[in-house]
Amino acid sequence: MPTGRCHCGAVVYEFQGGAVHASVCHCSDCRRCAGAASVAWMAVKKDDFAVREGEPTLYRSSPDAERWFCGECGTGLYYLNENVLPGLVDIQIATLDDPEAFPPQVHVQMADALNWEAGLDALPKFDRYPGP
């Protein structure tokens, strides 16, 4: 059964079955909540998802949106919105114990993407942080 967790390990979740869909979201809400240019998400059926350890904390980023995170370390974990994703839980892929197992298939909310994102692939790449 696939599992995931926050950075400090206080909250652990699990799910059965596969992804209904997986995407990289560029909306301004995800950007602000994650402090990142984009967030990779995968949706699973709500009935197949469970928090196994800990008590995640809820932040409502809009009247219908529930963003669940670890209250200890602040890691964003999953998202619920019955109007947009009925019957689904959207999990932040990077919090999975094996994030390579669920690669995104599409980019969404590109209307909100930062202009400089288009040039990221052309930047120099290093296996580790470059020295001084």
mmCIF file with all atom_site columns, N, CA and C in Angstrom, residues 16-60:
data_model
loop_
_atom_site.group_PDB
_atom_site.id
_atom_site.type_symbol
_atom_site.label_atom_id
_atom_site.label_alt_id
_atom_site.label_comp_id
_atom_site.label_asym_id
_atom_site.label_entity_id
_atom_site.label_seq_id
_atom_site.pdbx_PDB_ins_code
_atom_site.Cartn_x
_atom_site.Cartn_y
_atom_site.Cartn_z
_atom_site.occupancy
_atom_site.B_iso_or_equiv
_atom_site.pdbx_formal_charge
_atom_site.auth_seq_id
_atom_site.auth_comp_id
_atom_site.auth_asym_id
_atom_site.auth_atom_id
_atom_site.pdbx_PDB_model_num
ATOM 1   N N  . GLN A 1 16 ? -4.885  3.061  -1.163  1.00 0.00 ? 16 GLN A N  1
ATOM 2   C CA . GLN A 1 16 ? -4.843  1.876  -2.005  1.00 0.00 ? 16 GLN A CA 1
ATOM 3   C C  . GLN A 1 16 ? -5.304  2.285  -3.401  1.00 0.00 ? 16 GLN A C  1
ATOM 4   N N  . GLY A 1 17 ? -5.013  1.442  -4.358  1.00 0.00 ? 17 GLY A N  1
ATOM 5   C CA . GLY A 1 17 ? -5.377  1.768  -5.732  1.00 0.00 ? 17 GLY A CA 1
ATOM 6   C C  . GLY A 1 17 ? -4.387  2.739  -6.334  1.00 0.00 ? 17 GLY A C  1
ATOM 7   N N  . GLY A 1 18 ? -4.628  3.092  -7.554  1.00 0.00 ? 18 GLY A N  1
ATOM 8   C CA . GLY A 1 18 ? -3.732  3.996  -8.261  1.00 0.00 ? 18 GLY A CA 1
ATOM 9   C C  . GLY A 1 18 ? -4.266  5.407  -8.323  1.00 0.00 ? 18 GLY A C  1
ATOM 10  N N  . ALA A 1 19 ? -3.565  6.208  -9.078  1.00 0.00 ? 19 ALA A N  1
ATOM 11  C CA . ALA A 1 19 ? -3.949  7.598  -9.255  1.00 0.00 ? 19 ALA A CA 1
ATOM 12  C C  . ALA A 1 19 ? -5.096  7.694  -10.259 1.00 0.00 ? 19 ALA A C  1
ATOM 13  N N  . VAL A 1 20 ? -6.067  8.519  -9.947  1.00 0.00 ? 20 VAL A N  1
ATOM 14  C CA . VAL A 1 20 ? -7.127  8.844  -10.895 1.00 0.00 ? 20 VAL A CA 1
ATOM 15  C C  . VAL A 1 20 ? -6.542  9.772  -11.957 1.00 0.00 ? 20 VAL A C  1
ATOM 16  N N  . HIS A 1 21 ? -5.714  10.692 -11.519 1.00 0.00 ? 21 HIS A N  1
ATOM 17  C CA . HIS A 1 21 ? -4.944  11.549 -12.415 1.00 0.00 ? 21 HIS A CA 1
ATOM 18  C C  . HIS A 1 21 ? -3.790  12.142 -11.628 1.00 0.00 ? 21 HIS A C  1
ATOM 19  N N  . ALA A 1 22 ? -2.781  12.626 -12.344 1.00 0.00 ? 22 ALA A N  1
ATOM 20  C CA . ALA A 1 22 ? -1.629  13.271 -11.709 1.00 0.00 ? 22 ALA A CA 1
ATOM 21  C C  . ALA A 1 22 ? -1.226  14.456 -12.573 1.00 0.00 ? 22 ALA A C  1
ATOM 22  N N  . SER A 1 23 ? -0.992  15.609 -11.931 1.00 0.00 ? 23 SER A N  1
ATOM 23  C CA . SER A 1 23 ? -0.708  16.823 -12.683 1.00 0.00 ? 23 SER A CA 1
ATOM 24  C C  . SER A 1 23 ? 0.215   17.744 -11.893 1.00 0.00 ? 23 SER A C  1
ATOM 25  N N  . VAL A 1 24 ? 0.732   18.727 -12.596 1.00 0.00 ? 24 VAL A N  1
ATOM 26  C CA . VAL A 1 24 ? 1.492   19.809 -11.969 1.00 0.00 ? 24 VAL A CA 1
ATOM 27  C C  . VAL A 1 24 ? 0.615   21.049 -12.064 1.00 0.00 ? 24 VAL A C  1
ATOM 28  N N  . CYS A 1 25 ? 0.283   21.623 -10.917 1.00 0.00 ? 25 CYS A N  1
ATOM 29  C CA . CYS A 1 25 ? -0.597  22.788 -10.877 1.00 0.00 ? 25 CYS A CA 1
ATOM 30  C C  . CYS A 1 25 ? 0.228   24.070 -10.742 1.00 0.00 ? 25 CYS A C  1
ATOM 31  N N  . HIS A 1 26 ? -0.146  25.071 -11.527 1.00 0.00 ? 26 HIS A N  1
ATOM 32  C CA . HIS A 1 26 ? 0.555   26.352 -11.534 1.00 0.00 ? 26 HIS A CA 1
ATOM 33  C C  . HIS A 1 26 ? -0.323  27.489 -11.013 1.00 0.00 ? 26 HIS A C  1
ATOM 34  N N  . CYS A 1 27 ? -1.446  27.177 -10.370 1.00 0.00 ? 27 CYS A N  1
ATOM 35  C CA . CYS A 1 27 ? -2.350  28.236 -9.913  1.00 0.00 ? 27 CYS A CA 1
ATOM 36  C C  . CYS A 1 27 ? -1.716  29.057 -8.794  1.00 0.00 ? 27 CYS A C  1
ATOM 37  N N  . SER A 1 28 ? -2.188  30.271 -8.657  1.00 0.00 ? 28 SER A N  1
ATOM 38  C CA . SER A 1 28 ? -1.624  31.165 -7.646  1.00 0.00 ? 28 SER A CA 1
ATOM 39  C C  . SER A 1 28 ? -1.913  30.675 -6.231  1.00 0.00 ? 28 SER A C  1
ATOM 40  N N  . ASP A 1 29 ? -3.029  29.983 -5.998  1.00 0.00 ? 29 ASP A N  1
ATOM 41  C CA . ASP A 1 29 ? -3.317  29.444 -4.664  1.00 0.00 ? 29 ASP A CA 1
ATOM 42  C C  . ASP A 1 29 ? -2.290  28.388 -4.270  1.00 0.00 ? 29 ASP A C  1
ATOM 43  N N  . CYS A 1 30 ? -2.018  27.443 -5.168  1.00 0.00 ? 30 CYS A N  1
ATOM 44  C CA . CYS A 1 30 ? -1.019  26.415 -4.871  1.00 0.00 ? 30 CYS A CA 1
ATOM 45  C C  . CYS A 1 30 ? 0.354   27.046 -4.661  1.00 0.00 ? 30 CYS A C  1
ATOM 46  N N  . ARG A 1 31 ? 0.666   28.015 -5.508  1.00 0.00 ? 31 ARG A N  1
ATOM 47  C CA . ARG A 1 31 ? 1.961   28.690 -5.399  1.00 0.00 ? 31 ARG A CA 1
ATOM 48  C C  . ARG A 1 31 ? 2.124   29.348 -4.032  1.00 0.00 ? 31 ARG A C  1
ATOM 49  N N  . ARG A 1 32 ? 1.127   30.076 -3.601  1.00 0.00 ? 32 ARG A N  1
ATOM 50  C CA . ARG A 1 32 ? 1.199   30.764 -2.293  1.00 0.00 ? 32 ARG A CA 1
ATOM 51  C C  . ARG A 1 32 ? 1.232   29.781 -1.133  1.00 0.00 ? 32 ARG A C  1
ATOM 52  N N  . CYS A 1 33 ? 0.396   28.745 -1.193  1.00 0.00 ? 33 CYS A N  1
ATOM 53  C CA . CYS A 1 33 ? 0.329   27.782 -0.086  1.00 0.00 ? 33 CYS A CA 1
ATOM 54  C C  . CYS A 1 33 ? 1.599   26.949 0.029   1.00 0.00 ? 33 CYS A C  1
ATOM 55  N N  . ALA A 1 34 ? 2.241   26.650 -1.099  1.00 0.00 ? 34 ALA A N  1
ATOM 56  C CA . ALA A 1 34 ? 3.438   25.809 -1.073  1.00 0.00 ? 34 ALA A CA 1
ATOM 57  C C  . ALA A 1 34 ? 4.727   26.624 -1.050  1.00 0.00 ? 34 ALA A C  1
ATOM 58  N N  . GLY A 1 35 ? 4.648   27.896 -1.409  1.00 0.00 ? 35 GLY A N  1
ATOM 59  C CA . GLY A 1 35 ? 5.868   28.685 -1.520  1.00 0.00 ? 35 GLY A CA 1
ATOM 60  C C  . GLY A 1 35 ? 6.740   28.172 -2.649  1.00 0.00 ? 35 GLY A C  1
ATOM 61  N N  . ALA A 1 36 ? 6.105   27.705 -3.716  1.00 0.00 ? 36 ALA A N  1
ATOM 62  C CA . ALA A 1 36 ? 6.817   27.121 -4.858  1.00 0.00 ? 36 ALA A CA 1
ATOM 63  C C  . ALA A 1 36 ? 6.156   27.584 -6.152  1.00 0.00 ? 36 ALA A C  1
ATOM 64  N N  . ALA A 1 37 ? 6.890   27.484 -7.244  1.00 0.00 ? 37 ALA A N  1
ATOM 65  C CA . ALA A 1 37 ? 6.360   27.901 -8.543  1.00 0.00 ? 37 ALA A CA 1
ATOM 66  C C  . ALA A 1 37 ? 5.188   27.027 -8.988  1.00 0.00 ? 37 ALA A C  1
ATOM 67  N N  . SER A 1 38 ? 5.205   25.764 -8.607  1.00 0.00 ? 38 SER A N  1
ATOM 68  C CA . SER A 1 38 ? 4.139   24.836 -8.961  1.00 0.00 ? 38 SER A CA 1
ATOM 69  C C  . SER A 1 38 ? 4.134   23.683 -7.962  1.00 0.00 ? 38 SER A C  1
ATOM 70  N N  . VAL A 1 39 ? 3.062   22.908 -7.998  1.00 0.00 ? 39 VAL A N  1
ATOM 71  C CA . VAL A 1 39 ? 2.929   21.768 -7.085  1.00 0.00 ? 39 VAL A CA 1
ATOM 72  C C  . VAL A 1 39 ? 2.425   20.563 -7.877  1.00 0.00 ? 39 VAL A C  1
ATOM 73  N N  . ALA A 1 40 ? 3.090   19.427 -7.701  1.00 0.00 ? 40 ALA A N  1
ATOM 74  C CA . ALA A 1 40 ? 2.658   18.178 -8.338  1.00 0.00 ? 40 ALA A CA 1
ATOM 75  C C  . ALA A 1 40 ? 1.626   17.495 -7.429  1.00 0.00 ? 40 ALA A C  1
ATOM 76  N N  . TRP A 1 41 ? 0.489   17.133 -8.017  1.00 0.00 ? 41 TRP A N  1
ATOM 77  C CA . TRP A 1 41 ? -0.622  16.526 -7.296  1.00 0.00 ? 41 TRP A CA 1
ATOM 78  C C  . TRP A 1 41 ? -1.032  15.217 -7.967  1.00 0.00 ? 41 TRP A C  1
ATOM 79  N N  . MET A 1 42 ? -1.531  14.287 -7.176  1.00 0.00 ? 42 MET A N  1
ATOM 80  C CA . MET A 1 42 ? -2.179  13.090 -7.718  1.00 0.00 ? 42 MET A CA 1
ATOM 81  C C  . MET A 1 42 ? -3.468  12.865 -6.948  1.00 0.00 ? 42 MET A C  1
ATOM 82  N N  . ALA A 1 43 ? -4.521  12.559 -7.671  1.00 0.00 ? 43 ALA A N  1
ATOM 83  C CA . ALA A 1 43 ? -5.821  12.330 -7.046  1.00 0.00 ? 43 ALA A CA 1
ATOM 84  C C  . ALA A 1 43 ? -6.044  10.834 -6.846  1.00 0.00 ? 43 ALA A C  1
ATOM 85  N N  . VAL A 1 44 ? -6.568  10.494 -5.670  1.00 0.00 ? 44 VAL A N  1
ATOM 86  C CA . VAL A 1 44 ? -6.984  9.122  -5.370  1.00 0.00 ? 44 VAL A CA 1
ATOM 87  C C  . VAL A 1 44 ? -8.422  9.186  -4.861  1.00 0.00 ? 44 VAL A C  1
ATOM 88  N N  . LYS A 1 45 ? -9.104  8.065  -4.927  1.00 0.00 ? 45 LYS A N  1
ATOM 89  C CA . LYS A 1 45 ? -10.470 8.021  -4.422  1.00 0.00 ? 45 LYS A CA 1
ATOM 90  C C  . LYS A 1 45 ? -10.456 8.257  -2.917  1.00 0.00 ? 45 LYS A C  1
ATOM 91  N N  . LYS A 1 46 ? -11.383 9.103  -2.477  1.00 0.00 ? 46 LYS A N  1
ATOM 92  C CA . LYS A 1 46 ? -11.453 9.472  -1.053  1.00 0.00 ? 46 LYS A CA 1
ATOM 93  C C  . LYS A 1 46 ? -11.602 8.248  -0.152  1.00 0.00 ? 46 LYS A C  1
ATOM 94  N N  . ASP A 1 47 ? -12.357 7.259  -0.590  1.00 0.00 ? 47 ASP A N  1
ATOM 95  C CA . ASP A 1 47 ? -12.572 6.051  0.210   1.00 0.00 ? 47 ASP A CA 1
ATOM 96  C C  . ASP A 1 47 ? -11.318 5.179  0.298   1.00 0.00 ? 47 ASP A C  1
ATOM 97  N N  . ASP A 1 48 ? -10.345 5.416  -0.580  1.00 0.00 ? 48 ASP A N  1
ATOM 98  C CA . ASP A 1 48 ? -9.108  4.637  -0.587  1.00 0.00 ? 48 ASP A CA 1
ATOM 99  C C  . ASP A 1 48 ? -7.980  5.300  0.203   1.00 0.00 ? 48 ASP A C  1
ATOM 100 N N  . PHE A 1 49 ? -8.249  6.467  0.780   1.00 0.00 ? 49 PHE A N  1
ATOM 101 C CA . PHE A 1 49 ? -7.233  7.277  1.466   1.00 0.00 ? 49 PHE A CA 1
ATOM 102 C C  . PHE A 1 49 ? -7.473  7.276  2.968   1.00 0.00 ? 49 PHE A C  1
ATOM 103 N N  . ALA A 1 50 ? -6.394  7.226  3.753   1.00 0.00 ? 50 ALA A N  1
ATOM 104 C CA . ALA A 1 50 ? -6.523  7.302  5.216   1.00 0.00 ? 50 ALA A CA 1
ATOM 105 C C  . ALA A 1 50 ? -5.259  7.903  5.824   1.00 0.00 ? 50 ALA A C  1
ATOM 106 N N  . VAL A 1 51 ? -5.443  8.693  6.860   1.00 0.00 ? 51 VAL A N  1
ATOM 107 C CA . VAL A 1 51 ? -4.314  9.154  7.665   1.00 0.00 ? 51 VAL A CA 1
ATOM 108 C C  . VAL A 1 51 ? -4.035  8.050  8.666   1.00 0.00 ? 51 VAL A C  1
ATOM 109 N N  . ARG A 1 52 ? -2.828  7.519  8.641   1.00 0.00 ? 52 ARG A N  1
ATOM 110 C CA . ARG A 1 52 ? -2.456  6.378  9.488   1.00 0.00 ? 52 ARG A CA 1
ATOM 111 C C  . ARG A 1 52 ? -1.879  6.830  10.827  1.00 0.00 ? 52 ARG A C  1
ATOM 112 N N  . GLU A 1 53 ? -1.139  7.931  10.825  1.00 0.00 ? 53 GLU A N  1
ATOM 113 C CA . GLU A 1 53 ? -0.538  8.442  12.063  1.00 0.00 ? 53 GLU A CA 1
ATOM 114 C C  . GLU A 1 53 ? -0.650  9.950  12.096  1.00 0.00 ? 53 GLU A C  1
ATOM 115 N N  . GLY A 1 54 ? -0.845  10.493 13.295  1.00 0.00 ? 54 GLY A N  1
ATOM 116 C CA . GLY A 1 54 ? -0.856  11.928 13.492  1.00 0.00 ? 54 GLY A CA 1
ATOM 117 C C  . GLY A 1 54 ? -2.193  12.580 13.180  1.00 0.00 ? 54 GLY A C  1
ATOM 118 N N  . GLU A 1 55 ? -2.226  13.870 13.403  1.00 0.00 ? 55 GLU A N  1
ATOM 119 C CA . GLU A 1 55 ? -3.427  14.673 13.190  1.00 0.00 ? 55 GLU A CA 1
ATOM 120 C C  . GLU A 1 55 ? -3.064  15.859 12.302  1.00 0.00 ? 55 GLU A C  1
ATOM 121 N N  . PRO A 1 56 ? -3.377  15.806 11.013  1.00 0.00 ? 56 PRO A N  1
ATOM 122 C CA . PRO A 1 56 ? -3.070  16.953 10.157  1.00 0.00 ? 56 PRO A CA 1
ATOM 123 C C  . PRO A 1 56 ? -3.913  18.164 10.535  1.00 0.00 ? 56 PRO A C  1
ATOM 124 N N  . THR A 1 57 ? -3.444  19.319 10.146  1.00 0.00 ? 57 THR A N  1
ATOM 125 C CA . THR A 1 57 ? -4.108  20.590 10.430  1.00 0.00 ? 57 THR A CA 1
ATOM 126 C C  . THR A 1 57 ? -4.771  21.097 9.157   1.00 0.00 ? 57 THR A C  1
ATOM 127 N N  . LEU A 1 58 ? -5.941  21.699 9.300   1.00 0.00 ? 58 LEU A N  1
ATOM 128 C CA . LEU A 1 58 ? -6.715  22.190 8.163   1.00 0.00 ? 58 LEU A CA 1
ATOM 129 C C  . LEU A 1 58 ? -6.508  23.686 7.965   1.00 0.00 ? 58 LEU A C  1
ATOM 130 N N  . TYR A 1 59 ? -6.308  24.074 6.700   1.00 0.00 ? 59 TYR A N  1
ATOM 131 C CA . TYR A 1 59 ? -6.335  25.483 6.296   1.00 0.00 ? 59 TYR A CA 1
ATOM 132 C C  . TYR A 1 59 ? -7.309  25.594 5.139   1.00 0.00 ? 59 TYR A C  1
ATOM 133 N N  . ARG A 1 60 ? -8.311  26.455 5.271   1.00 0.00 ? 60 ARG A N  1
ATOM 134 C CA . ARG A 1 60 ? -9.277  26.684 4.179   1.00 0.00 ? 60 ARG A CA 1
ATOM 135 C C  . ARG A 1 60 ? -8.775  27.858 3.340   1.00 0.00 ? 60 ARG A C  1
#
